[in-house]
Short mmCIF file of C-alpha atoms in Angstrom, two decimals:
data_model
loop_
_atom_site.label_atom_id
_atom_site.label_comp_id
_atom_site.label_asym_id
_atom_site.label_seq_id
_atom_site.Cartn_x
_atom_site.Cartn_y
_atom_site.Cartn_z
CA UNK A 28 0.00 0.00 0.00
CA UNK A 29 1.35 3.52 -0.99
CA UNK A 30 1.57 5.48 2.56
CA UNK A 31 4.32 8.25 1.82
CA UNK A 32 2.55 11.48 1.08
CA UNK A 33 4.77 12.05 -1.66
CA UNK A 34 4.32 9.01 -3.73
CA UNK A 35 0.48 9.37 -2.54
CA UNK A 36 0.57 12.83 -4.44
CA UNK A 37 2.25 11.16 -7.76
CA UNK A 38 -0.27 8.95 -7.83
CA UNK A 39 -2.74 11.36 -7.27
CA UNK A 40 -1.46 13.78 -10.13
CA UNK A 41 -1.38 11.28 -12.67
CA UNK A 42 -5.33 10.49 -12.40
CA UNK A 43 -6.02 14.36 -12.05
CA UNK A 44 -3.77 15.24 -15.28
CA UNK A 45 -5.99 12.70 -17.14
CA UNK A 46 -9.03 15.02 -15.79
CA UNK A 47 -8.98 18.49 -15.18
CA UNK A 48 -5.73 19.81 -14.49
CA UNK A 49 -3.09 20.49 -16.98
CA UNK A 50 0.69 21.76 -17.31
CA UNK A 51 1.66 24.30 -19.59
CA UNK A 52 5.07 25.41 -20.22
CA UNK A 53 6.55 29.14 -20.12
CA UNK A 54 5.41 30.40 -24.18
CA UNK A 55 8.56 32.25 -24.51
CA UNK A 56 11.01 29.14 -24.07
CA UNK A 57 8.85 26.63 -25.81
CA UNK A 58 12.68 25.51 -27.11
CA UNK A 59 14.49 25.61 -24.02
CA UNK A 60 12.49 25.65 -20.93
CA UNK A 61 13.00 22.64 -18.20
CA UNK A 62 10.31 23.87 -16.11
CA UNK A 63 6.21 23.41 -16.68
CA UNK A 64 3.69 24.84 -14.11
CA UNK A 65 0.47 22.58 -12.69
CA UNK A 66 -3.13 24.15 -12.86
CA UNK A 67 -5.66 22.62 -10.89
CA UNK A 68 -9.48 23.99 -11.94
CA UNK A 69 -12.71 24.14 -10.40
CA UNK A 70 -15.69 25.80 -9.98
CA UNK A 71 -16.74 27.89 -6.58
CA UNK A 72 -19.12 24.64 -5.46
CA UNK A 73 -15.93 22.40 -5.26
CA UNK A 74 -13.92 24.76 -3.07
CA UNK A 75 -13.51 21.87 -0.47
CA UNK A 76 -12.59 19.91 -2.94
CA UNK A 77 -10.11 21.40 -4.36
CA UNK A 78 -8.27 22.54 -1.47
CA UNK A 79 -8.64 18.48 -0.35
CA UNK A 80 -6.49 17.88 -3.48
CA UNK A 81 -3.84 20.86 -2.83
CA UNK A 82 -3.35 18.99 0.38
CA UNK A 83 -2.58 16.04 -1.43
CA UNK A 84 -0.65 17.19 -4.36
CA UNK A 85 1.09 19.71 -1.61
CA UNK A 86 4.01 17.31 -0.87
CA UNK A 87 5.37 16.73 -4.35
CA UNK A 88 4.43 20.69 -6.31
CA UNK A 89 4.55 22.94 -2.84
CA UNK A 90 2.66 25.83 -2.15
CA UNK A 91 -0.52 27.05 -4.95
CA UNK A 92 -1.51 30.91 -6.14
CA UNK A 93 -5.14 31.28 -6.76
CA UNK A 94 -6.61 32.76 -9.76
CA UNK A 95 -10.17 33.57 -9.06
CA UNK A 96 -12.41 34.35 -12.88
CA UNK A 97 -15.54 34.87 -13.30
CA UNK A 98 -17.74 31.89 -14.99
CA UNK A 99 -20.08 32.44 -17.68
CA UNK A 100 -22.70 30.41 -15.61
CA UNK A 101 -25.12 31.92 -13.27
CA UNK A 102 -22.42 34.78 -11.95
CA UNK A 103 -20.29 31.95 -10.39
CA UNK A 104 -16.82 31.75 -10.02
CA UNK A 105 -13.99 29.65 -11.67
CA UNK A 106 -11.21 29.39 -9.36
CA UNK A 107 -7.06 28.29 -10.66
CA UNK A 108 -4.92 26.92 -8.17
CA UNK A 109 -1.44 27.25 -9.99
CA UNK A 110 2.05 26.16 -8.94
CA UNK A 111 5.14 27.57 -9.27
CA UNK A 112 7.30 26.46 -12.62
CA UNK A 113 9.28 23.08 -11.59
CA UNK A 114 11.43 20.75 -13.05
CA UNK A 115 9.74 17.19 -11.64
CA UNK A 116 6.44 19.05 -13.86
CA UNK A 117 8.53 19.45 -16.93
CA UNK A 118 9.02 15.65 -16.84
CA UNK A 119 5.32 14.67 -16.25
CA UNK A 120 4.26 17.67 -19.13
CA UNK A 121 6.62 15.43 -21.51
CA UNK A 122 4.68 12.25 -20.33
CA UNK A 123 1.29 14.01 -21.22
CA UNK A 124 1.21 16.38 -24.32
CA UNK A 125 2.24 15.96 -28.05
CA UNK A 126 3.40 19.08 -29.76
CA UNK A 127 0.79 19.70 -32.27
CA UNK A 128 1.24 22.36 -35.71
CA UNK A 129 -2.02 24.16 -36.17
CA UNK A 130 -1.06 26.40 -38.93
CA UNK A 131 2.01 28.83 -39.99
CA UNK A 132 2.31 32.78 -38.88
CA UNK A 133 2.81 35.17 -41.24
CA UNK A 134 6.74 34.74 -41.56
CA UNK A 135 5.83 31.23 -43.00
CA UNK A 136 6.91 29.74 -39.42
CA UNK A 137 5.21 26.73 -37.63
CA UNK A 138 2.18 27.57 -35.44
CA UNK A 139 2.07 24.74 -32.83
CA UNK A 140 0.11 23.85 -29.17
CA UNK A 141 0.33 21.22 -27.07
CA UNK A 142 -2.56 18.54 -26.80
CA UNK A 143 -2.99 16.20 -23.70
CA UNK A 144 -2.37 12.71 -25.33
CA UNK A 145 -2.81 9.15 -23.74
CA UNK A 146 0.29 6.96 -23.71
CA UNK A 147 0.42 2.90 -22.35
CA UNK A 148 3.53 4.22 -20.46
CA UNK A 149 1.23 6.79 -18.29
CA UNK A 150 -1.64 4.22 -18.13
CA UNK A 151 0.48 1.68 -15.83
CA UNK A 152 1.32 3.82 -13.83
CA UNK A 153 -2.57 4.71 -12.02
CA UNK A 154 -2.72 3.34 -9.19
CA UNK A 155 -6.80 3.06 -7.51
CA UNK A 156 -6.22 6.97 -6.42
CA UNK A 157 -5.27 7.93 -9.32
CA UNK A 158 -8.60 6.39 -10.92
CA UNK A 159 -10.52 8.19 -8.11
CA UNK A 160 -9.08 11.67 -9.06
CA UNK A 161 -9.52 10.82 -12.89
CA UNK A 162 -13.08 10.09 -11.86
CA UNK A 163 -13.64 12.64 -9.34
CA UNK A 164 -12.64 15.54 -12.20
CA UNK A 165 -13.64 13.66 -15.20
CA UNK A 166 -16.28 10.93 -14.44
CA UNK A 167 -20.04 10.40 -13.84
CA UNK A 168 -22.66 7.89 -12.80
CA UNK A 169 -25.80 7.03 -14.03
CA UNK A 170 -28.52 4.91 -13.20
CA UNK A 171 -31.65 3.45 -14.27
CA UNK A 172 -34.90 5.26 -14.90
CA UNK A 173 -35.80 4.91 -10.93
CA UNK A 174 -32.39 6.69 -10.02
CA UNK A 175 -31.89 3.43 -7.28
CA UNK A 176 -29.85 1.21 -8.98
CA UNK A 177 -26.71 1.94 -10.71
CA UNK A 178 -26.28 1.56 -14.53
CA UNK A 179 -23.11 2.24 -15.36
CA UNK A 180 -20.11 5.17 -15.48
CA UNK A 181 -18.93 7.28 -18.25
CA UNK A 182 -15.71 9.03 -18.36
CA UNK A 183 -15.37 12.07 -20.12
CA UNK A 184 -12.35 11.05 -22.72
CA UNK A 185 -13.82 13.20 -25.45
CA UNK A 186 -10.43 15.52 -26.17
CA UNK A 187 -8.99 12.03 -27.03
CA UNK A 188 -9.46 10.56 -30.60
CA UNK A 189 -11.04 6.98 -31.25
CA UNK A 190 -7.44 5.56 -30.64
CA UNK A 191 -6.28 6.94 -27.30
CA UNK A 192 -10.06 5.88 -25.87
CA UNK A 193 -9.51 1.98 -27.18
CA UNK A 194 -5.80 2.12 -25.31
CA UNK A 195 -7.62 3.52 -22.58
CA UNK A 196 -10.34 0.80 -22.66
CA UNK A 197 -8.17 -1.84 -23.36
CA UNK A 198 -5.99 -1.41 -20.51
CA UNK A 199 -8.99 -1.09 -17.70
CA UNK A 200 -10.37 -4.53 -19.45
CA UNK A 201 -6.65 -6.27 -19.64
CA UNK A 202 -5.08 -4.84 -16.47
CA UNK A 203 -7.78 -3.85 -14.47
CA UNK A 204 -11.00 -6.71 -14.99
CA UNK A 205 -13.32 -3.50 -15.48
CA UNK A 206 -15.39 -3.90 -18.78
CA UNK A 207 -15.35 -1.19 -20.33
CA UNK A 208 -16.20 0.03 -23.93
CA UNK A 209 -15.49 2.91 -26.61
CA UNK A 210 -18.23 4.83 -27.04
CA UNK A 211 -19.86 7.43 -29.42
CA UNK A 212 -21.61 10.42 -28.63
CA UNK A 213 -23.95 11.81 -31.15
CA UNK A 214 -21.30 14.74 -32.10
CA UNK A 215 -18.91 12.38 -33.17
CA UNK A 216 -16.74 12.37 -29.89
CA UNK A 217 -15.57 9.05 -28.48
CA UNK A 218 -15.47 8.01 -24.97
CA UNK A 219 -15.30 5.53 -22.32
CA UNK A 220 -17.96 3.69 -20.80
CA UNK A 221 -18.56 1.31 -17.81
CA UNK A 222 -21.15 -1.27 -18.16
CA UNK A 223 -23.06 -2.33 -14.54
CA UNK A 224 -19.83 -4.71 -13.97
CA UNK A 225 -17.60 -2.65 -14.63
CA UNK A 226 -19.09 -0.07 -13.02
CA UNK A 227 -19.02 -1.64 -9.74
CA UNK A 228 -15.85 -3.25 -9.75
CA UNK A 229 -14.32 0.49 -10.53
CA UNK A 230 -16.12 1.77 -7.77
CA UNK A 231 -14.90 -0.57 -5.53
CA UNK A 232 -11.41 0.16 -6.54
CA UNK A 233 -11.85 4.02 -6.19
CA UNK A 234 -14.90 4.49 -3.39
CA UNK A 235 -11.51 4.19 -0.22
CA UNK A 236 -10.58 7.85 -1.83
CA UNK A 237 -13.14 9.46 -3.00
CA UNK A 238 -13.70 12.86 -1.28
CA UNK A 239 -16.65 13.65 1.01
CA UNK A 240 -18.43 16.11 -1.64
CA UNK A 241 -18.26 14.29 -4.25
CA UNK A 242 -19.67 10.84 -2.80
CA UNK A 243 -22.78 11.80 -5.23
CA UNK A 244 -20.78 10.38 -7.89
CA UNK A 245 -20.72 6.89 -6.03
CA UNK A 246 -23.43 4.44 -4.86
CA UNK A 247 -22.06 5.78 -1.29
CA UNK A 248 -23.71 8.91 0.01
CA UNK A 249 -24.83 7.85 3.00
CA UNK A 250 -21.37 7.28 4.04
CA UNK A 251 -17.88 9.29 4.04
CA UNK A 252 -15.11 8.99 2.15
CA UNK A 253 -11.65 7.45 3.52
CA UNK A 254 -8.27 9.56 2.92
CA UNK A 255 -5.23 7.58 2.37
CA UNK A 256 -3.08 10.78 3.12
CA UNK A 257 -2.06 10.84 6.64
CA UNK A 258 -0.66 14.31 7.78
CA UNK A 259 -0.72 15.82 10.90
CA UNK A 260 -2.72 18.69 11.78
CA UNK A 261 0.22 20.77 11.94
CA UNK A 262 1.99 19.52 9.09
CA UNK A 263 -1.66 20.62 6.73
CA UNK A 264 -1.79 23.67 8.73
CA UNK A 265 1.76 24.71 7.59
CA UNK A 266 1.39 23.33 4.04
CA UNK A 267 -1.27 26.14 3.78
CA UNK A 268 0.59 28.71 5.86
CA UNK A 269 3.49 28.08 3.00
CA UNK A 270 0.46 28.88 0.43
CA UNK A 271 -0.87 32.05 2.57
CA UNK A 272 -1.86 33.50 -1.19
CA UNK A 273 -4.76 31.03 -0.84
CA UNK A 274 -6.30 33.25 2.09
CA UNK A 275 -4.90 36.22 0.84
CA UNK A 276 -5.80 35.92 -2.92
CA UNK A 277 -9.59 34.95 -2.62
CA UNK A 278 -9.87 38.01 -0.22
CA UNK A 279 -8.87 40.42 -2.38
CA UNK A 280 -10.55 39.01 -5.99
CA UNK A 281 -13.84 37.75 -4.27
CA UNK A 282 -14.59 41.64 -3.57
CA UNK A 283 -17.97 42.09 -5.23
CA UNK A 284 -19.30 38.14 -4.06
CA UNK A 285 -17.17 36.93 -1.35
CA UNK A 286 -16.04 39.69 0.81
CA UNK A 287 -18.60 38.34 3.71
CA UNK A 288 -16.82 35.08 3.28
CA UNK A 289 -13.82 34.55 5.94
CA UNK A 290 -11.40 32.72 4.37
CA UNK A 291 -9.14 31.32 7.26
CA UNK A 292 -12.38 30.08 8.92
CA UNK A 293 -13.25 28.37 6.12
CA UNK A 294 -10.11 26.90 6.04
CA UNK A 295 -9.64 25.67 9.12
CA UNK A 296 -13.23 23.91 9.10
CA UNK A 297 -11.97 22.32 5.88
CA UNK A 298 -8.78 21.16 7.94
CA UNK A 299 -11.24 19.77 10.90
CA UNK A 300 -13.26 17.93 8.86
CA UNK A 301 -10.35 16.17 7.27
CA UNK A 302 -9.19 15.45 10.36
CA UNK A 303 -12.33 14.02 11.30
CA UNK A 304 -12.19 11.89 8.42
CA UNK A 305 -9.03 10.45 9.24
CA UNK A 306 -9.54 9.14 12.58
CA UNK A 307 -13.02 7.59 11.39
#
């Protein structure tokens, strides 16, 4: 069983970078940089969550800045938690993303991005934590037409093309035992599906780590989620005293929404209830 925090927040960061996190690397050294920077995204409802996985991921990428935008939905908020450029990132941004041309500029040069791809190399490394974060960004349940009984899980895989989906698939059937299909939205976008099996022998892989608030994408929300992280109260407390721009940050660009809101509070009844969790 993984217990160090630090290989706990690898493992964590490889499901997440499959769902809504991403690396980017500094524009103006596309050529030369070492260094990429992690971006964790999510909207204003999973606040709890998201500082849940900056206390994972805090061992391995240190302290976060927060970026708070405004949504296009309903006047809500989009909050960034961003790292600092590292080198370990750099690494795991070369495991993830393909450089991609998209056109030429008008001095006949290459125009390129970089687009998240899936490689077998990446997929052997997820680890039942890694799944959970994959599925806790990226994933959903449904159920039959009564809403009792579970149906089966979809994960949202549609920025990969037909190919990267079957590698995806066929490593959850061949290395996993979860049965698990491509398939086809009416757009044209592929994906990955769980049938009822599969479903439940994924769930019972990830359900240990899923997070409190977001049990509603389990068969479990009468009960609470397990942490496998196992800090101290002190050692959290100065994991976020090392990212003070977390407090600081959402005080200053909640003005208009937020300023009622008291940020350390909130924090430290975040920090309780983990606690709570882990001696549960």
């Amino acid at each position: 069983m993984v217990s160090s925090p630090i290989r706990i927040a690898k493992k964590a960061l490889l499901g997440t970078l499959f769902g809504d996190s991403s690396l980017s690397i500094h524009r103006g050294l596309v050529n030369d940089t070492t260094k990429a920077v992690l971006t964790l995204v999510h909207g204003e409802d999973q606040f709890g969550y998201l500082l849940w996985k900056m206390h994972l991921l805090y061992p391995l990428v240190g302290s976060f800045h927060i970026k708070v935008l405004p949504s296009k939905a309903d006047g809500k908020y989009i909050i960034h938690a961003v790292t600092t450029y590292q080198h370990y990132l750099w690494h795991m941004f070369n495991d993830y993303y393909n450089q991609v041309v998209i056109g030429q500029d008008h001095g006949g040069s290459d125009k390129v991005k970089f687009q998240k791809v899936v490689r077998m190399n990446v997929l052997r490394r997820l680890t039942p934590i890694s799944f959970a974060l994959w599925y806790m960004d990226d994933g959903s349940i449904y159920k039959d037409s009564k809403r009792s009984r579970l149906k089966g899980i979809r994960l949202a895989t549609y920025g990969f093309d037909i190919d990267e989906n079957i590698l995806i698939q066929t490593h959850l059937v061949d290395c996993w035992g979860i049965d698990a299909t491509v398939d086809l939205r009416q757009d044209g976008y592929t994906y990955i599906r769980l049938s009822k099996n599969g479903a439940e022998r994924f769930l019972e892989l990830v359900s240990p780590f899923i997070h409190s608030t977001m049990l509603y994408k389990t068969m479990l929300t009468s009960q609470s989620a397990k942490h496998m992280y196992k800090h101290t109260y002190e050692e959290i407390v100065c994991s976020l005293q090392q990212c003070g721009e977390l407090v600081r940050n959402n005080q200053s660009s909640m003005k208009s929404k937020y300023n009622e809101i008291n940020w350390s509070e909130l924090i430290r009844n975040q920090l309780a209830h983990s606690m709570r969790l882990h001696t549960t």
